[in-house]
Amino acid sequence: MRVVIQENYDKMCKWAANYIAAKINAHPADKPFVLGLPTGSSPIGVYRELARMNHAGEVSFANVVTFNMDEYLGLPREHDQSYWYFMHDNFFNHLVDMKPENINILNGMCEDPEAECAAYEAKIASYGGIDLFMGGIGVDGHLAFNEPFTSLTSRTGVRVLTSDTRIVNGRFFGNDPEKVPAKALSVGIATVTDSKEVLILINGHNKARALAASVEGGVSQKWTCSALQMHPAAIIACDEPACGELTVDTYKYFLDIEKAERL
């Protein structure tokens, strides 16, 4: 695992955006670059920087196919808290060459959720898998909507949201957790870890325990983020406030490794 520690949120986002853009630019032109994407507050700065780079001609999304991590079940895409709405409002609408037909987001209003999830997995497979999956994690270490104790071999499916998640997300629903949908459609842990590369964003002191569990803890269903330890090309991009629970030796180790990479 590679852990890239940046001074603050803005620098973390710029590093992540530059990394993603470099991967897209280096990809063979004869096949699409398949990019997994999250919602939430963590990636907003990355989306802003990628949009800036796109407008500046530094990266093109004309040959990029995207798959989003999750969507609330029972929420129409026109709802201002749907993840379809979030992605278009914060990212896709700001790109000059993103093709609508290359955007894949789970349908929260589907008639058959299980069939929707199976088709999503099949479509990812049809592209040969995901080249790079960017994600974020919750304060309890959940990756996508894979709450604590979700199987680390899980695939895209229906997830029941915990009370903690609904309370945290309640701030987007008038501070009323009861208005947060009780279920969601989500890629599985194995869906993410099957990707060729995984880039996880962790920022803020409230994510410090989750970062420590991801890096220093054992692989456990309690912290689904810990599955990253088993991935051959996992990167965590984090800011200084998120490092508060790391041991000093671990913190220095990853700083030294990145310093050596730049030499």
PDB file of N, CA and C in Angstrom, residues 140-213:
ATOM      1  N   ASP A 140     -16.543   5.371   9.973  1.00  0.00           N
ATOM      2  CA  ASP A 140     -16.436   3.999  10.469  1.00  0.00           C
ATOM      3  C   ASP A 140     -15.699   3.099   9.479  1.00  0.00           C
ATOM      4  N   GLY A 141     -15.069   3.722   8.486  1.00  0.00           N
ATOM      5  CA  GLY A 141     -14.261   2.974   7.528  1.00  0.00           C
ATOM      6  C   GLY A 141     -15.033   2.337   6.399  1.00  0.00           C
ATOM      7  N   HIS A 142     -16.329   2.627   6.273  1.00  0.00           N
ATOM      8  CA  HIS A 142     -17.077   1.978   5.195  1.00  0.00           C
ATOM      9  C   HIS A 142     -16.660   2.534   3.837  1.00  0.00           C
ATOM     10  N   LEU A 143     -16.586   1.639   2.896  1.00  0.00           N
ATOM     11  CA  LEU A 143     -16.176   1.958   1.528  1.00  0.00           C
ATOM     12  C   LEU A 143     -17.399   1.783   0.636  1.00  0.00           C
ATOM     13  N   ALA A 144     -17.761   2.846  -0.121  1.00  0.00           N
ATOM     14  CA  ALA A 144     -19.063   2.909  -0.792  1.00  0.00           C
ATOM     15  C   ALA A 144     -20.113   2.768   0.314  1.00  0.00           C
ATOM     16  N   PHE A 145     -21.178   1.980   0.084  1.00  0.00           N
ATOM     17  CA  PHE A 145     -22.151   1.752   1.156  1.00  0.00           C
ATOM     18  C   PHE A 145     -21.955   0.375   1.777  1.00  0.00           C
ATOM     19  N   ASN A 146     -20.714  -0.082   1.788  1.00  0.00           N
ATOM     20  CA  ASN A 146     -20.388  -1.343   2.428  1.00  0.00           C
ATOM     21  C   ASN A 146     -20.098  -1.074   3.903  1.00  0.00           C
ATOM     22  N   GLU A 147     -21.163  -1.118   4.683  1.00  0.00           N
ATOM     23  CA  GLU A 147     -21.081  -0.798   6.098  1.00  0.00           C
ATOM     24  C   GLU A 147     -20.218  -1.823   6.844  1.00  0.00           C
ATOM     25  N   PRO A 148     -19.829  -1.513   8.086  1.00  0.00           N
ATOM     26  CA  PRO A 148     -19.062  -2.488   8.867  1.00  0.00           C
ATOM     27  C   PRO A 148     -19.719  -3.868   8.862  1.00  0.00           C
ATOM     28  N   PHE A 149     -18.877  -4.889   8.696  1.00  0.00           N
ATOM     29  CA  PHE A 149     -19.252  -6.305   8.666  1.00  0.00           C
ATOM     30  C   PHE A 149     -19.854  -6.749   7.340  1.00  0.00           C
ATOM     31  N   THR A 150     -19.779  -5.896   6.314  1.00  0.00           N
ATOM     32  CA  THR A 150     -20.089  -6.360   4.961  1.00  0.00           C
ATOM     33  C   THR A 150     -18.962  -7.281   4.512  1.00  0.00           C
ATOM     34  N   SER A 151     -19.291  -8.344   3.826  1.00  0.00           N
ATOM     35  CA  SER A 151     -18.281  -9.290   3.366  1.00  0.00           C
ATOM     36  C   SER A 151     -17.243  -8.600   2.484  1.00  0.00           C
ATOM     37  N   LEU A 152     -15.999  -8.940   2.691  1.00  0.00           N
ATOM     38  CA  LEU A 152     -14.929  -8.379   1.870  1.00  0.00           C
ATOM     39  C   LEU A 152     -14.906  -8.993   0.474  1.00  0.00           C
ATOM     40  N   THR A 153     -15.730 -10.011   0.235  1.00  0.00           N
ATOM     41  CA  THR A 153     -15.857 -10.595  -1.107  1.00  0.00           C
ATOM     42  C   THR A 153     -17.152 -10.155  -1.780  1.00  0.00           C
ATOM     43  N   SER A 154     -17.818  -9.147  -1.216  1.00  0.00           N
ATOM     44  CA  SER A 154     -19.125  -8.710  -1.728  1.00  0.00           C
ATOM     45  C   SER A 154     -19.023  -8.100  -3.120  1.00  0.00           C
ATOM     46  N   ARG A 155     -20.131  -8.232  -3.840  1.00  0.00           N
ATOM     47  CA  ARG A 155     -20.282  -7.632  -5.161  1.00  0.00           C
ATOM     48  C   ARG A 155     -21.417  -6.601  -5.114  1.00  0.00           C
ATOM     49  N   THR A 156     -21.659  -5.950  -6.227  1.00  0.00           N
ATOM     50  CA  THR A 156     -22.703  -4.928  -6.296  1.00  0.00           C
ATOM     51  C   THR A 156     -24.046  -5.515  -5.855  1.00  0.00           C
ATOM     52  N   GLY A 157     -24.708  -4.813  -4.938  1.00  0.00           N
ATOM     53  CA  GLY A 157     -25.972  -5.315  -4.422  1.00  0.00           C
ATOM     54  C   GLY A 157     -26.701  -4.274  -3.590  1.00  0.00           C
ATOM     55  N   VAL A 158     -27.782  -4.691  -2.976  1.00  0.00           N
ATOM     56  CA  VAL A 158     -28.579  -3.829  -2.111  1.00  0.00           C
ATOM     57  C   VAL A 158     -27.941  -3.800  -0.730  1.00  0.00           C
ATOM     58  N   ARG A 159     -27.811  -2.599  -0.155  1.00  0.00           N
ATOM     59  CA  ARG A 159     -27.226  -2.452   1.171  1.00  0.00           C
ATOM     60  C   ARG A 159     -28.225  -1.749   2.095  1.00  0.00           C
ATOM     61  N   VAL A 160     -28.328  -2.254   3.318  1.00  0.00           N
ATOM     62  CA  VAL A 160     -29.114  -1.592   4.355  1.00  0.00           C
ATOM     63  C   VAL A 160     -28.183  -0.627   5.081  1.00  0.00           C
ATOM     64  N   LEU A 161     -28.575   0.639   5.187  1.00  0.00           N
ATOM     65  CA  LEU A 161     -27.725   1.650   5.806  1.00  0.00           C
ATOM     66  C   LEU A 161     -27.876   1.622   7.324  1.00  0.00           C
ATOM     67  N   THR A 162     -26.771   1.762   8.027  1.00  0.00           N
ATOM     68  CA  THR A 162     -26.806   1.780   9.479  1.00  0.00           C
ATOM     69  C   THR A 162     -27.371   3.109   9.978  1.00  0.00           C
ATOM     70  N   SER A 163     -27.776   3.106  11.236  1.00  0.00           N
ATOM     71  CA  SER A 163     -28.276   4.339  11.845  1.00  0.00           C
ATOM     72  C   SER A 163     -27.209   5.419  11.826  1.00  0.00           C
ATOM     73  N   ASP A 164     -25.952   5.033  12.070  1.00  0.00           N
ATOM     74  CA  ASP A 164     -24.859   6.010  12.069  1.00  0.00           C
ATOM     75  C   ASP A 164     -24.728   6.696  10.719  1.00  0.00           C
ATOM     76  N   THR A 165     -24.799   5.905   9.648  1.00  0.00           N
ATOM     77  CA  THR A 165     -24.686   6.486   8.309  1.00  0.00           C
ATOM     78  C   THR A 165     -25.852   7.413   8.023  1.00  0.00           C
ATOM     79  N   ARG A 166     -27.043   7.020   8.419  1.00  0.00           N
ATOM     80  CA  ARG A 166     -28.214   7.866   8.168  1.00  0.00           C
ATOM     81  C   ARG A 166     -28.146   9.153   8.994  1.00  0.00           C
ATOM     82  N   ILE A 167     -27.591   9.064  10.189  1.00  0.00           N
ATOM     83  CA  ILE A 167     -27.429  10.270  11.014  1.00  0.00           C
ATOM     84  C   ILE A 167     -26.417  11.215  10.370  1.00  0.00           C
ATOM     85  N   VAL A 168     -25.275  10.659   9.928  1.00  0.00           N
ATOM     86  CA  VAL A 168     -24.245  11.478   9.281  1.00  0.00           C
ATOM     87  C   VAL A 168     -24.792  12.117   8.006  1.00  0.00           C
ATOM     88  N   ASN A 169     -25.507  11.352   7.193  1.00  0.00           N
ATOM     89  CA  ASN A 169     -26.031  11.861   5.925  1.00  0.00           C
ATOM     90  C   ASN A 169     -27.280  12.709   6.106  1.00  0.00           C
ATOM     91  N   GLY A 170     -27.817  12.711   7.318  1.00  0.00           N
ATOM     92  CA  GLY A 170     -29.000  13.509   7.588  1.00  0.00           C
ATOM     93  C   GLY A 170     -28.794  14.991   7.350  1.00  0.00           C
ATOM     94  N   ARG A 171     -27.531  15.444   7.420  1.00  0.00           N
ATOM     95  CA  ARG A 171     -27.246  16.863   7.193  1.00  0.00           C
ATOM     96  C   ARG A 171     -27.625  17.297   5.790  1.00  0.00           C
ATOM     97  N   PHE A 172     -27.712  16.358   4.869  1.00  0.00           N
ATOM     98  CA  PHE A 172     -28.113  16.674   3.493  1.00  0.00           C
ATOM     99  C   PHE A 172     -29.629  16.595   3.307  1.00  0.00           C
ATOM    100  N   PHE A 173     -30.324  16.118   4.328  1.00  0.00           N
ATOM    101  CA  PHE A 173     -31.771  15.940   4.246  1.00  0.00           C
ATOM    102  C   PHE A 173     -32.469  16.741   5.349  1.00  0.00           C
ATOM    103  N   GLY A 174     -32.062  17.993   5.482  1.00  0.00           N
ATOM    104  CA  GLY A 174     -32.679  18.861   6.480  1.00  0.00           C
ATOM    105  C   GLY A 174     -32.393  18.444   7.896  1.00  0.00           C
ATOM    106  N   ASN A 175     -31.244  17.804   8.104  1.00  0.00           N
ATOM    107  CA  ASN A 175     -30.844  17.306   9.432  1.00  0.00           C
ATOM    108  C   ASN A 175     -31.851  16.317  10.018  1.00  0.00           C
ATOM    109  N   ASP A 176     -32.510  15.586   9.146  1.00  0.00           N
ATOM    110  CA  ASP A 176     -33.479  14.581   9.576  1.00  0.00           C
ATOM    111  C   ASP A 176     -33.056  13.206   9.051  1.00  0.00           C
ATOM    112  N   PRO A 177     -32.437  12.376   9.904  1.00  0.00           N
ATOM    113  CA  PRO A 177     -31.991  11.049   9.463  1.00  0.00           C
ATOM    114  C   PRO A 177     -33.110  10.180   8.909  1.00  0.00           C
ATOM    115  N   GLU A 178     -34.339  10.432   9.360  1.00  0.00           N
ATOM    116  CA  GLU A 178     -35.455   9.624   8.892  1.00  0.00           C
ATOM    117  C   GLU A 178     -35.762   9.869   7.418  1.00  0.00           C
ATOM    118  N   LYS A 179     -35.310  11.005   6.894  1.00  0.00           N
ATOM    119  CA  LYS A 179     -35.525  11.305   5.480  1.00  0.00           C
ATOM    120  C   LYS A 179     -34.466  10.671   4.584  1.00  0.00           C
ATOM    121  N   VAL A 180     -33.396  10.169   5.187  1.00  0.00           N
ATOM    122  CA  VAL A 180     -32.348   9.489   4.425  1.00  0.00           C
ATOM    123  C   VAL A 180     -32.865   8.102   4.055  1.00  0.00           C
ATOM    124  N   PRO A 181     -32.813   7.716   2.785  1.00  0.00           N
ATOM    125  CA  PRO A 181     -33.269   6.375   2.411  1.00  0.00           C
ATOM    126  C   PRO A 181     -32.596   5.297   3.259  1.00  0.00           C
ATOM    127  N   ALA A 182     -33.334   4.269   3.585  1.00  0.00           N
ATOM    128  CA  ALA A 182     -32.831   3.209   4.454  1.00  0.00           C
ATOM    129  C   ALA A 182     -31.969   2.198   3.708  1.00  0.00           C
ATOM    130  N   LYS A 183     -32.066   2.225   2.378  1.00  0.00           N
ATOM    131  CA  LYS A 183     -31.306   1.266   1.575  1.00  0.00           C
ATOM    132  C   LYS A 183     -30.620   1.984   0.408  1.00  0.00           C
ATOM    133  N   ALA A 184     -29.607   1.340  -0.118  1.00  0.00           N
ATOM    134  CA  ALA A 184     -28.896   1.877  -1.273  1.00  0.00           C
ATOM    135  C   ALA A 184     -28.418   0.733  -2.155  1.00  0.00           C
ATOM    136  N   LEU A 185     -28.114   1.057  -3.393  1.00  0.00           N
ATOM    137  CA  LEU A 185     -27.420   0.133  -4.286  1.00  0.00           C
ATOM    138  C   LEU A 185     -25.945   0.510  -4.252  1.00  0.00           C
ATOM    139  N   SER A 186     -25.090  -0.471  -4.124  1.00  0.00           N
ATOM    140  CA  SER A 186     -23.665  -0.160  -3.963  1.00  0.00           C
ATOM    141  C   SER A 186     -22.789  -1.235  -4.598  1.00  0.00           C
ATOM    142  N   VAL A 187     -21.689  -0.799  -5.183  1.00  0.00           N
ATOM    143  CA  VAL A 187     -20.675  -1.771  -5.593  1.00  0.00           C
ATOM    144  C   VAL A 187     -20.180  -2.487  -4.340  1.00  0.00           C
ATOM    145  N   GLY A 188     -19.644  -3.668  -4.497  1.00  0.00           N
ATOM    146  CA  GLY A 188     -19.120  -4.422  -3.368  1.00  0.00           C
ATOM    147  C   GLY A 188     -17.649  -4.147  -3.125  1.00  0.00           C
ATOM    148  N   ILE A 189     -17.167  -4.647  -2.023  1.00  0.00           N
ATOM    149  CA  ILE A 189     -15.739  -4.501  -1.724  1.00  0.00           C
ATOM    150  C   ILE A 189     -14.900  -5.177  -2.809  1.00  0.00           C
ATOM    151  N   ALA A 190     -15.308  -6.374  -3.224  1.00  0.00           N
ATOM    152  CA  ALA A 190     -14.566  -7.070  -4.271  1.00  0.00           C
ATOM    153  C   ALA A 190     -14.659  -6.354  -5.610  1.00  0.00           C
ATOM    154  N   THR A 191     -15.775  -5.675  -5.856  1.00  0.00           N
ATOM    155  CA  THR A 191     -15.899  -4.882  -7.086  1.00  0.00           C
ATOM    156  C   THR A 191     -14.814  -3.817  -7.127  1.00  0.00           C
ATOM    157  N   VAL A 192     -14.575  -3.186  -5.997  1.00  0.00           N
ATOM    158  CA  VAL A 192     -13.546  -2.146  -5.916  1.00  0.00           C
ATOM    159  C   VAL A 192     -12.155  -2.750  -5.984  1.00  0.00           C
ATOM    160  N   THR A 193     -11.905  -3.785  -5.198  1.00  0.00           N
ATOM    161  CA  THR A 193     -10.543  -4.332  -5.119  1.00  0.00           C
ATOM    162  C   THR A 193     -10.154  -5.133  -6.360  1.00  0.00           C
ATOM    163  N   ASP A 194     -11.131  -5.480  -7.207  1.00  0.00           N
ATOM    164  CA  ASP A 194     -10.797  -6.113  -8.486  1.00  0.00           C
ATOM    165  C   ASP A 194     -10.238  -5.104  -9.492  1.00  0.00           C
ATOM    166  N   SER A 195     -10.367  -3.822  -9.199  1.00  0.00           N
ATOM    167  CA  SER A 195      -9.852  -2.782 -10.095  1.00  0.00           C
ATOM    168  C   SER A 195      -8.331  -2.861 -10.166  1.00  0.00           C
ATOM    169  N   LYS A 196      -7.796  -2.433 -11.296  1.00  0.00           N
ATOM    170  CA  LYS A 196      -6.340  -2.487 -11.451  1.00  0.00           C
ATOM    171  C   LYS A 196      -5.629  -1.591 -10.446  1.00  0.00           C
ATOM    172  N   GLU A 197      -6.209  -0.434 -10.176  1.00  0.00           N
ATOM    173  CA  GLU A 197      -5.695   0.468  -9.151  1.00  0.00           C
ATOM    174  C   GLU A 197      -6.852   1.007  -8.322  1.00  0.00           C
ATOM    175  N   VAL A 198      -6.586   1.274  -7.054  1.00  0.00           N
ATOM    176  CA  VAL A 198      -7.573   1.888  -6.179  1.00  0.00           C
ATOM    177  C   VAL A 198      -6.932   3.106  -5.525  1.00  0.00           C
ATOM    178  N   LEU A 199      -7.611   4.238  -5.591  1.00  0.00           N
ATOM    179  CA  LEU A 199      -7.130   5.480  -4.981  1.00  0.00           C
ATOM    180  C   LEU A 199      -8.194   5.975  -4.016  1.00  0.00           C
ATOM    181  N   ILE A 200      -7.881   5.939  -2.731  1.00  0.00           N
ATOM    182  CA  ILE A 200      -8.837   6.321  -1.703  1.00  0.00           C
ATOM    183  C   ILE A 200      -8.442   7.658  -1.084  1.00  0.00           C
ATOM    184  N   LEU A 201      -9.413   8.561  -0.960  1.00  0.00           N
ATOM    185  CA  LEU A 201      -9.208   9.876  -0.362  1.00  0.00           C
ATOM    186  C   LEU A 201      -9.654   9.834   1.098  1.00  0.00           C
ATOM    187  N   ILE A 202      -8.791  10.280   2.002  1.00  0.00           N
ATOM    188  CA  ILE A 202      -9.147  10.333   3.420  1.00  0.00           C
ATOM    189  C   ILE A 202      -8.680  11.675   3.969  1.00  0.00           C
ATOM    190  N   ASN A 203      -9.619  12.497   4.364  1.00  0.00           N
ATOM    191  CA  ASN A 203      -9.255  13.833   4.851  1.00  0.00           C
ATOM    192  C   ASN A 203     -10.038  14.180   6.112  1.00  0.00           C
ATOM    193  N   GLY A 204      -9.428  14.987   6.942  1.00  0.00           N
ATOM    194  CA  GLY A 204     -10.082  15.474   8.145  1.00  0.00           C
ATOM    195  C   GLY A 204      -9.806  14.628   9.368  1.00  0.00           C
ATOM    196  N   HIS A 205      -9.775  15.293  10.529  1.00  0.00           N
ATOM    197  CA  HIS A 205      -9.475  14.597  11.774  1.00  0.00           C
ATOM    198  C   HIS A 205     -10.532  13.548  12.111  1.00  0.00           C
ATOM    199  N   ASN A 206     -11.781  13.767  11.659  1.00  0.00           N
ATOM    200  CA  ASN A 206     -12.838  12.794  11.959  1.00  0.00           C
ATOM    201  C   ASN A 206     -12.640  11.461  11.250  1.00  0.00           C
ATOM    202  N   LYS A 207     -11.723  11.422  10.272  1.00  0.00           N
ATOM    203  CA  LYS A 207     -11.427  10.165   9.574  1.00  0.00           C
ATOM    204  C   LYS A 207     -10.131   9.523  10.081  1.00  0.00           C
ATOM    205  N   ALA A 208      -9.539  10.066  11.148  1.00  0.00           N
ATOM    206  CA  ALA A 208      -8.232   9.589  11.617  1.00  0.00           C
ATOM    207  C   ALA A 208      -8.263   8.118  12.036  1.00  0.00           C
ATOM    208  N   ARG A 209      -9.303   7.712  12.754  1.00  0.00           N
ATOM    209  CA  ARG A 209      -9.389   6.309  13.172  1.00  0.00           C
ATOM    210  C   ARG A 209      -9.529   5.391  11.962  1.00  0.00           C
ATOM    211  N   ALA A 210     -10.293   5.840  10.974  1.00  0.00           N
ATOM    212  CA  ALA A 210     -10.489   5.030   9.777  1.00  0.00           C
ATOM    213  C   ALA A 210      -9.184   4.888   8.999  1.00  0.00           C
ATOM    214  N   LEU A 211      -8.412   5.951   8.923  1.00  0.00           N
ATOM    215  CA  LEU A 211      -7.121   5.868   8.238  1.00  0.00           C
ATOM    216  C   LEU A 211      -6.196   4.900   8.970  1.00  0.00           C
ATOM    217  N   ALA A 212      -6.140   4.999  10.290  1.00  0.00           N
ATOM    218  CA  ALA A 212      -5.286   4.106  11.066  1.00  0.00           C
ATOM    219  C   ALA A 212      -5.706   2.649  10.876  1.00  0.00           C
ATOM    220  N   ALA A 213      -7.017   2.404  10.846  1.00  0.00           N
ATOM    221  CA  ALA A 213      -7.508   1.041  10.636  1.00  0.00           C
ATOM    222  C   ALA A 213      -7.166   0.539   9.243  1.00  0.00           C
TER     223      ALA A 213
END
